[in-house]
mmCIF file of C-alpha atoms in Angstrom:
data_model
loop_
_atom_site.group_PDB
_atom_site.id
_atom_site.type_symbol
_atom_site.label_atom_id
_atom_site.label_comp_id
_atom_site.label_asym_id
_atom_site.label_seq_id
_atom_site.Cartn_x
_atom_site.Cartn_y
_atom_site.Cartn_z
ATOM 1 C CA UNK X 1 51.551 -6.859 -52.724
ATOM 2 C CA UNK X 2 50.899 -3.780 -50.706
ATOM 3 C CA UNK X 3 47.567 -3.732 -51.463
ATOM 4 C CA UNK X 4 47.077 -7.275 -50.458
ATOM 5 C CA UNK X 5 49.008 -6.450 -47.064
ATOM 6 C CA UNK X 6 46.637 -3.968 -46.430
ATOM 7 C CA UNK X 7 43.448 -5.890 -47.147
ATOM 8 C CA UNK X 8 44.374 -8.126 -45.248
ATOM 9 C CA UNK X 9 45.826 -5.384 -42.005
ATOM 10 C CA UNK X 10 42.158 -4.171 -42.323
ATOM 11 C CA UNK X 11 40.419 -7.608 -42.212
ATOM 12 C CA UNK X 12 42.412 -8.569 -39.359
ATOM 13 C CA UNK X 13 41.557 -5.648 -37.239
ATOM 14 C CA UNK X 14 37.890 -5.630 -38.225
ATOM 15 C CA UNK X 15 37.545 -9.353 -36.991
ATOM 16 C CA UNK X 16 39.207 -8.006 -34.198
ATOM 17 C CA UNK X 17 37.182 -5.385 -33.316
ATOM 18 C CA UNK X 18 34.071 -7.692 -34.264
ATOM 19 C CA UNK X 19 35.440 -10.263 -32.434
ATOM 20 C CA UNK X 20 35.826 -7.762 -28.923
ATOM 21 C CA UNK X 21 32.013 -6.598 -29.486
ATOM 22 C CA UNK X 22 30.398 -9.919 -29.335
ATOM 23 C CA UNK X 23 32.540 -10.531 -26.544
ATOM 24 C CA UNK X 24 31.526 -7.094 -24.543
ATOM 25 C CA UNK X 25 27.587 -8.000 -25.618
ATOM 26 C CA UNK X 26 27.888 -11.699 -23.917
ATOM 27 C CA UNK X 27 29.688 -10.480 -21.072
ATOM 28 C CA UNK X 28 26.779 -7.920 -20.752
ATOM 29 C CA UNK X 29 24.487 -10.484 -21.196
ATOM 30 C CA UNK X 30 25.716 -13.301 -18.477
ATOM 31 C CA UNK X 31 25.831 -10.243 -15.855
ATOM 32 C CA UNK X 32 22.295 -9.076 -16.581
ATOM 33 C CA UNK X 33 21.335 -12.992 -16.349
ATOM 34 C CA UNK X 34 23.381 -13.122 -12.819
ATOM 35 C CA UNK X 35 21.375 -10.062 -11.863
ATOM 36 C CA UNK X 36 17.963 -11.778 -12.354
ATOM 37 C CA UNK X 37 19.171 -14.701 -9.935
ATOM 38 C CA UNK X 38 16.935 -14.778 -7.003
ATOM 39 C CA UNK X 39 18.143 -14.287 -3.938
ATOM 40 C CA UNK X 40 18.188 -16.569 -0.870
ATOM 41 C CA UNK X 41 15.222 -14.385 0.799
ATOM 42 C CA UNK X 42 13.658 -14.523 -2.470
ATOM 43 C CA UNK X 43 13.648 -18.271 -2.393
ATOM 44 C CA UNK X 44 12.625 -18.134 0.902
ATOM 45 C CA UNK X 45 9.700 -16.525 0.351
ATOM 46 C CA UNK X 46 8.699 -18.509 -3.277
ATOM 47 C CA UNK X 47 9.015 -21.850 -0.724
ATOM 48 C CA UNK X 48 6.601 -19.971 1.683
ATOM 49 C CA UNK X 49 4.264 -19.972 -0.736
ATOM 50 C CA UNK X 50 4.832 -23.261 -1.986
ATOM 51 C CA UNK X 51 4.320 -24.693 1.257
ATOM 52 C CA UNK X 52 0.972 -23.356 1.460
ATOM 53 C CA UNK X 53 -0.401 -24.107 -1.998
ATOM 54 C CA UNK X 54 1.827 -26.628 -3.022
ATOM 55 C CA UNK X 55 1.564 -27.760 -6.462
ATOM 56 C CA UNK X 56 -1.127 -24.907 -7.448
ATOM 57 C CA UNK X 57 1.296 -23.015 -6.718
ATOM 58 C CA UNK X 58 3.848 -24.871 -9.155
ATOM 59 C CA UNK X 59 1.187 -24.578 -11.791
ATOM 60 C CA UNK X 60 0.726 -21.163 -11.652
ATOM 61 C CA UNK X 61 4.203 -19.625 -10.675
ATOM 62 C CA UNK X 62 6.495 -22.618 -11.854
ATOM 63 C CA UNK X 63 9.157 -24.438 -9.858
ATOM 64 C CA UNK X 64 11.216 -21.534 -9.467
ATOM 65 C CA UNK X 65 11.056 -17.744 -8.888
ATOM 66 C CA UNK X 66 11.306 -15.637 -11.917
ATOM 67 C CA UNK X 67 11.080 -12.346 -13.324
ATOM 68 C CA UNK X 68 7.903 -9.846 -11.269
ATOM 69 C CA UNK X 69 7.874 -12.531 -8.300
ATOM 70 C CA UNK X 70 11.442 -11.584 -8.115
ATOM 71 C CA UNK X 71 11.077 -8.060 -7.842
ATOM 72 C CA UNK X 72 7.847 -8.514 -5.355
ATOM 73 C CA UNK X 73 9.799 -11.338 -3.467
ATOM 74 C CA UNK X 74 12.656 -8.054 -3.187
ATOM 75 C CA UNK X 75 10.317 -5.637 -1.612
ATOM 76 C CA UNK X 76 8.865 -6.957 1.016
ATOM 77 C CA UNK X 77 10.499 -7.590 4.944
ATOM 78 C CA UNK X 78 9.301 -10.514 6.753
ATOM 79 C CA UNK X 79 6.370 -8.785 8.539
ATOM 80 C CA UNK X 80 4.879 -8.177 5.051
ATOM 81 C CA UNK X 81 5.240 -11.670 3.989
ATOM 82 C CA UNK X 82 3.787 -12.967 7.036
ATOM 83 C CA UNK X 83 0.685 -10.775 6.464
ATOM 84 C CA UNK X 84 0.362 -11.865 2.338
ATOM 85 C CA UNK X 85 0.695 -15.464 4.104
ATOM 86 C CA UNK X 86 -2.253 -14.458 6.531
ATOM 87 C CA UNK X 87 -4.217 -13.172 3.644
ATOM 88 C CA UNK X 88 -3.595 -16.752 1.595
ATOM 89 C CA UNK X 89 -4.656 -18.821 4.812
ATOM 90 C CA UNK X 90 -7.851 -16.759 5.227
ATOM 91 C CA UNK X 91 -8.854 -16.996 1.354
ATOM 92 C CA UNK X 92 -8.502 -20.705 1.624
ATOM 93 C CA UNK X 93 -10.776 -20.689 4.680
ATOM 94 C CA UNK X 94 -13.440 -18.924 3.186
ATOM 95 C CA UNK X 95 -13.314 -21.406 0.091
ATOM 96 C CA UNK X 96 -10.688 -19.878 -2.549
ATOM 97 C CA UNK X 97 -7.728 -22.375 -3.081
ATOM 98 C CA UNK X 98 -5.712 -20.764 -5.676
ATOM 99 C CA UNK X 99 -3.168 -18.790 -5.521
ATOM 100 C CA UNK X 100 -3.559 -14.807 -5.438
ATOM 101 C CA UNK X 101 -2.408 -13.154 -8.938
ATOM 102 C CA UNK X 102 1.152 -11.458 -9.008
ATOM 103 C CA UNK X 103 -1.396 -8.190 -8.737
ATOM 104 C CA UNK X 104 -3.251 -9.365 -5.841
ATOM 105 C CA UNK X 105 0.273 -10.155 -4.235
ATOM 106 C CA UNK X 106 1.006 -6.472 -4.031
ATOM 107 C CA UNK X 107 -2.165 -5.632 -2.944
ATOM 108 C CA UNK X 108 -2.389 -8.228 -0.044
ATOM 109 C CA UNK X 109 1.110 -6.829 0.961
ATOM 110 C CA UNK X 110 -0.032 -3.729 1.699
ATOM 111 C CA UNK X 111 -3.434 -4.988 3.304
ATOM 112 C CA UNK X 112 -4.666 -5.020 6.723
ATOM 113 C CA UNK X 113 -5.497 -8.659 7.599
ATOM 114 C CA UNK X 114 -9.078 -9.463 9.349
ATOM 115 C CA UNK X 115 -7.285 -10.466 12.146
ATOM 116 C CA UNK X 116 -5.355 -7.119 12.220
ATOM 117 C CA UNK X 117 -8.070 -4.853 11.269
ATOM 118 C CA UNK X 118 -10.448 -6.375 14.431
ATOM 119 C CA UNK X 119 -7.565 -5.272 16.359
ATOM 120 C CA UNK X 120 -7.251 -2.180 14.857
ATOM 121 C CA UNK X 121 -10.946 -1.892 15.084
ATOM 122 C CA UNK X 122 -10.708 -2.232 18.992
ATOM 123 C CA UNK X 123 -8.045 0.219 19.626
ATOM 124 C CA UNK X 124 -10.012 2.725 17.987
ATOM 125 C CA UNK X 125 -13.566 2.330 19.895
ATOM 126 C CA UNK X 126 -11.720 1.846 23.280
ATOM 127 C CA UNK X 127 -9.633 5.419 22.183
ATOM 128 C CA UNK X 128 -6.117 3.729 22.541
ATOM 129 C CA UNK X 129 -4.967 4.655 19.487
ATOM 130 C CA UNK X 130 -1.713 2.886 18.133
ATOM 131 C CA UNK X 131 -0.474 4.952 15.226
ATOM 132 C CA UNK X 132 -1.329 8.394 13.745
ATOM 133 C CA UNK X 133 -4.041 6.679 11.561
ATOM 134 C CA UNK X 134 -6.118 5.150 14.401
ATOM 135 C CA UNK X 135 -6.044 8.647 16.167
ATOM 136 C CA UNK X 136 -7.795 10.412 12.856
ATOM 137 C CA UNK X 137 -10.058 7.544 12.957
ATOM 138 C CA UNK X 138 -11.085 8.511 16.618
ATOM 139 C CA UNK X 139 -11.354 11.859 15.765
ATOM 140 C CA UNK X 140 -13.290 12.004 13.172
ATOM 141 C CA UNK X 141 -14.730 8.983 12.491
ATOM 142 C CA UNK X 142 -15.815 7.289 16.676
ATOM 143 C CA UNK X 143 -19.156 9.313 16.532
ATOM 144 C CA UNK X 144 -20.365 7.353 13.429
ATOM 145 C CA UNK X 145 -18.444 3.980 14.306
ATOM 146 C CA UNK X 146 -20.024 4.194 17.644
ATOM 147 C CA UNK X 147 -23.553 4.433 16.791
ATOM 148 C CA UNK X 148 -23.763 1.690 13.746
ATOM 149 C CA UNK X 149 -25.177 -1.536 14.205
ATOM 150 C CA UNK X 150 -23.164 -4.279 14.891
ATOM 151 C CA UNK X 151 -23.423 -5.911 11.728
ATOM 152 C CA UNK X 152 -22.469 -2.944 9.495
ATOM 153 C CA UNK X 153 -19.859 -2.099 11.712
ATOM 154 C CA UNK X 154 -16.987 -4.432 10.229
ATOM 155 C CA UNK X 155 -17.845 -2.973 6.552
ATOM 156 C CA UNK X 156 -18.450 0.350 7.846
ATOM 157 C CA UNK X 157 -14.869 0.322 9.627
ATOM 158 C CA UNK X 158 -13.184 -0.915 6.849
ATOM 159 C CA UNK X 159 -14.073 2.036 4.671
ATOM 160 C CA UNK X 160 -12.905 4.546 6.738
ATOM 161 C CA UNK X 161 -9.828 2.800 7.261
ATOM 162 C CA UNK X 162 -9.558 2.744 3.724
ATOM 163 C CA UNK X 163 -10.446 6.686 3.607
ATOM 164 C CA UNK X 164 -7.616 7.249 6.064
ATOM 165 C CA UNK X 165 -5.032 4.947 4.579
ATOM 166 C CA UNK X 166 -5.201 7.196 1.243
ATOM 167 C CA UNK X 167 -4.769 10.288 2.966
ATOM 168 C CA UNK X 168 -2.028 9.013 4.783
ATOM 169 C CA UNK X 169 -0.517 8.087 1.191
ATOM 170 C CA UNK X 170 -1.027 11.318 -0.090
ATOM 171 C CA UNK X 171 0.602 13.151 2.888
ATOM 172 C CA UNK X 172 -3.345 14.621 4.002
ATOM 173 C CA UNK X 173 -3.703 12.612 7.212
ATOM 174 C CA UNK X 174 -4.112 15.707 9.814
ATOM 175 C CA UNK X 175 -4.908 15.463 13.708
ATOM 176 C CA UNK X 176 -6.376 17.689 16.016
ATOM 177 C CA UNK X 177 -4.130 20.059 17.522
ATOM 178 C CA UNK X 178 -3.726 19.541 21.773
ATOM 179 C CA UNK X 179 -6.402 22.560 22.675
ATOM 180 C CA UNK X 180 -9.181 19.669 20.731
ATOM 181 C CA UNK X 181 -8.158 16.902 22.597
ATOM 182 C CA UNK X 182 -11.298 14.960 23.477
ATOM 183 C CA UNK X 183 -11.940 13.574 26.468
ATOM 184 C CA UNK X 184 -12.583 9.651 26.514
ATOM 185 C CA UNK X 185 -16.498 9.940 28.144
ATOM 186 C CA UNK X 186 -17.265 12.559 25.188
ATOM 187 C CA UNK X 187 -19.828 11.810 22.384
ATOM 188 C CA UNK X 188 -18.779 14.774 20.297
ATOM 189 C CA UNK X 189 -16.176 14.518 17.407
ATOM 190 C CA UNK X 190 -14.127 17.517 16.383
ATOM 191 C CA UNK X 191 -16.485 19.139 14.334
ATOM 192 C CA UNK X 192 -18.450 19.445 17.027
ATOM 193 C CA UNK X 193 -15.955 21.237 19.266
ATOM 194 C CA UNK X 194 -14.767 22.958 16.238
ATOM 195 C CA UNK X 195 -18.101 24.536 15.510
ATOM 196 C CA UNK X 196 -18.721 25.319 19.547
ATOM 197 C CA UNK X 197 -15.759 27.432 19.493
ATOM 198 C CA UNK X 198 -16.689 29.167 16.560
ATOM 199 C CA UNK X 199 -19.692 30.314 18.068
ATOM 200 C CA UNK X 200 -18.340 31.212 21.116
ATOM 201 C CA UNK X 201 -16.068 33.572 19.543
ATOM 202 C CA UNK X 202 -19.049 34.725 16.825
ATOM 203 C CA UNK X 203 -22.099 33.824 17.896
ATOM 204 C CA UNK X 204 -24.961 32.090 15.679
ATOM 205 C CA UNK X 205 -24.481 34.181 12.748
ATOM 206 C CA UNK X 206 -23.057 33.272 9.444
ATOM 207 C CA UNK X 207 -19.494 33.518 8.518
ATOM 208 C CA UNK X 208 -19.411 37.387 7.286
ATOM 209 C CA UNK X 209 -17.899 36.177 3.821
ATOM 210 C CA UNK X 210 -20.742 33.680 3.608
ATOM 211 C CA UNK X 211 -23.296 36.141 4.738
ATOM 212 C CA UNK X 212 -22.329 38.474 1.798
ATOM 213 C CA UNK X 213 -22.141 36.219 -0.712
ATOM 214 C CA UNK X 214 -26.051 35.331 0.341
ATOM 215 C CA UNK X 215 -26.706 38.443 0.386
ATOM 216 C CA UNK X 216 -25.748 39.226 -3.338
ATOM 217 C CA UNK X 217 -27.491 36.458 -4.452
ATOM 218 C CA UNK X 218 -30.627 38.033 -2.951
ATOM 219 C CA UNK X 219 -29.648 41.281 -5.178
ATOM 220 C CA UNK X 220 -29.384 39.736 -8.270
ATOM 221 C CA UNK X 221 -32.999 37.487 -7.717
#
């Protein structure tokens, strides 16, 4: 009998415990699921889309927000939607009606529009820069933009933009110091004025290091 008392003590309190763990694990489970709810911005910015595409955009994304859209629809502020939303009006205009890919998404976000690289495009030529970027752009890059034809120039701008955008990312987007500042009639970049004040202070002649190093390759020949 006081076996059976025990068997049974020990059954009870293993159901029990068994009982308390499936509990914890679909408690876990609804909160996790309450987690991936989207937000009211995030169905703000799934109906943006929708609006524009309609039901493309239903095909390819479904009727509501879910899982990476989610965490996209999280990440941006309304200034980057309104640019991916740029981006998705100027595709369709040049002929591409479907949506852009949950990769392109993240992309576009990050992307200068046509309408805001032109812009950016005339800040930089007329030397009134607007951010850090645009004022390596007119240091190093006006002599080249200057002098391109008019139909490379969009292309041509574009990569350097690019150029600078990545060194801005990687914390490697240096200006000119104050004593380089170039006047706004000048056609010289600062290389130019960089290498005039070298030879003001040294003359014509080589670097010394560089000078020796020629020099001992003359040796050894």
């Amino acid at each position: 009998m006081g076996i059976n008392q025990s068997l049974a003590h020990l059954s009870d309190s293993g159901s029990s415990s068994f009982s308390e763990e499936k509990s914890q694990r679909f408690d876990n489970a609804i909160t996790e699921e309450s987690n991936n709810e989207p937000s009211d911005w995030c169905m703000h910015v799934f109906g943006s889309f929708l609006s524009v595409y309609e039901t493309q955009w239903e095909y390819q994304y479904g009727s509501l927000p879910t899982g990476k859209f989610i965490v996209f629809a999280e990440s941006i502020d309304p200034n980057g939607l309104n640019r991916v939303l740029k981006h998705c009006h100027e595709r369709i205009q040049l002929g591409n009606s479907w949506p852009p890919q949950m990769g392109e998404l993240w992309v576009l976000r990050d992307a200068l529009t046509s309408e805001e690289l032109l812009d950016s495009r005339l800040r930089v030529l007329s030397r009134k820069p607007e951010n850090k970027l645009e004022k390596w752009l007119i240091q190093n890059k006006l002599y080249d933009l200057s002098r391109v034809a008019e139909n490379k120039l969009d292309a041509l701008f574009k990569k350097y933009y690019l150029e600078a955008k990545r060194l801005e990312e990687r914390g490697e987007l240096k200006t000119e110091l104050v004593e380089y500042a170039l006047p706004s009639h000048s056609v010289k970049n600062l290389n130019d004025l960089q290498r005039e004040e070298y030879e003001t202070r040294h003359g014509k002649a080589l670097n010394p290091r560089i000078q020796k190093i020629i020099n001992e390759k003359k040796l050894k020949s």
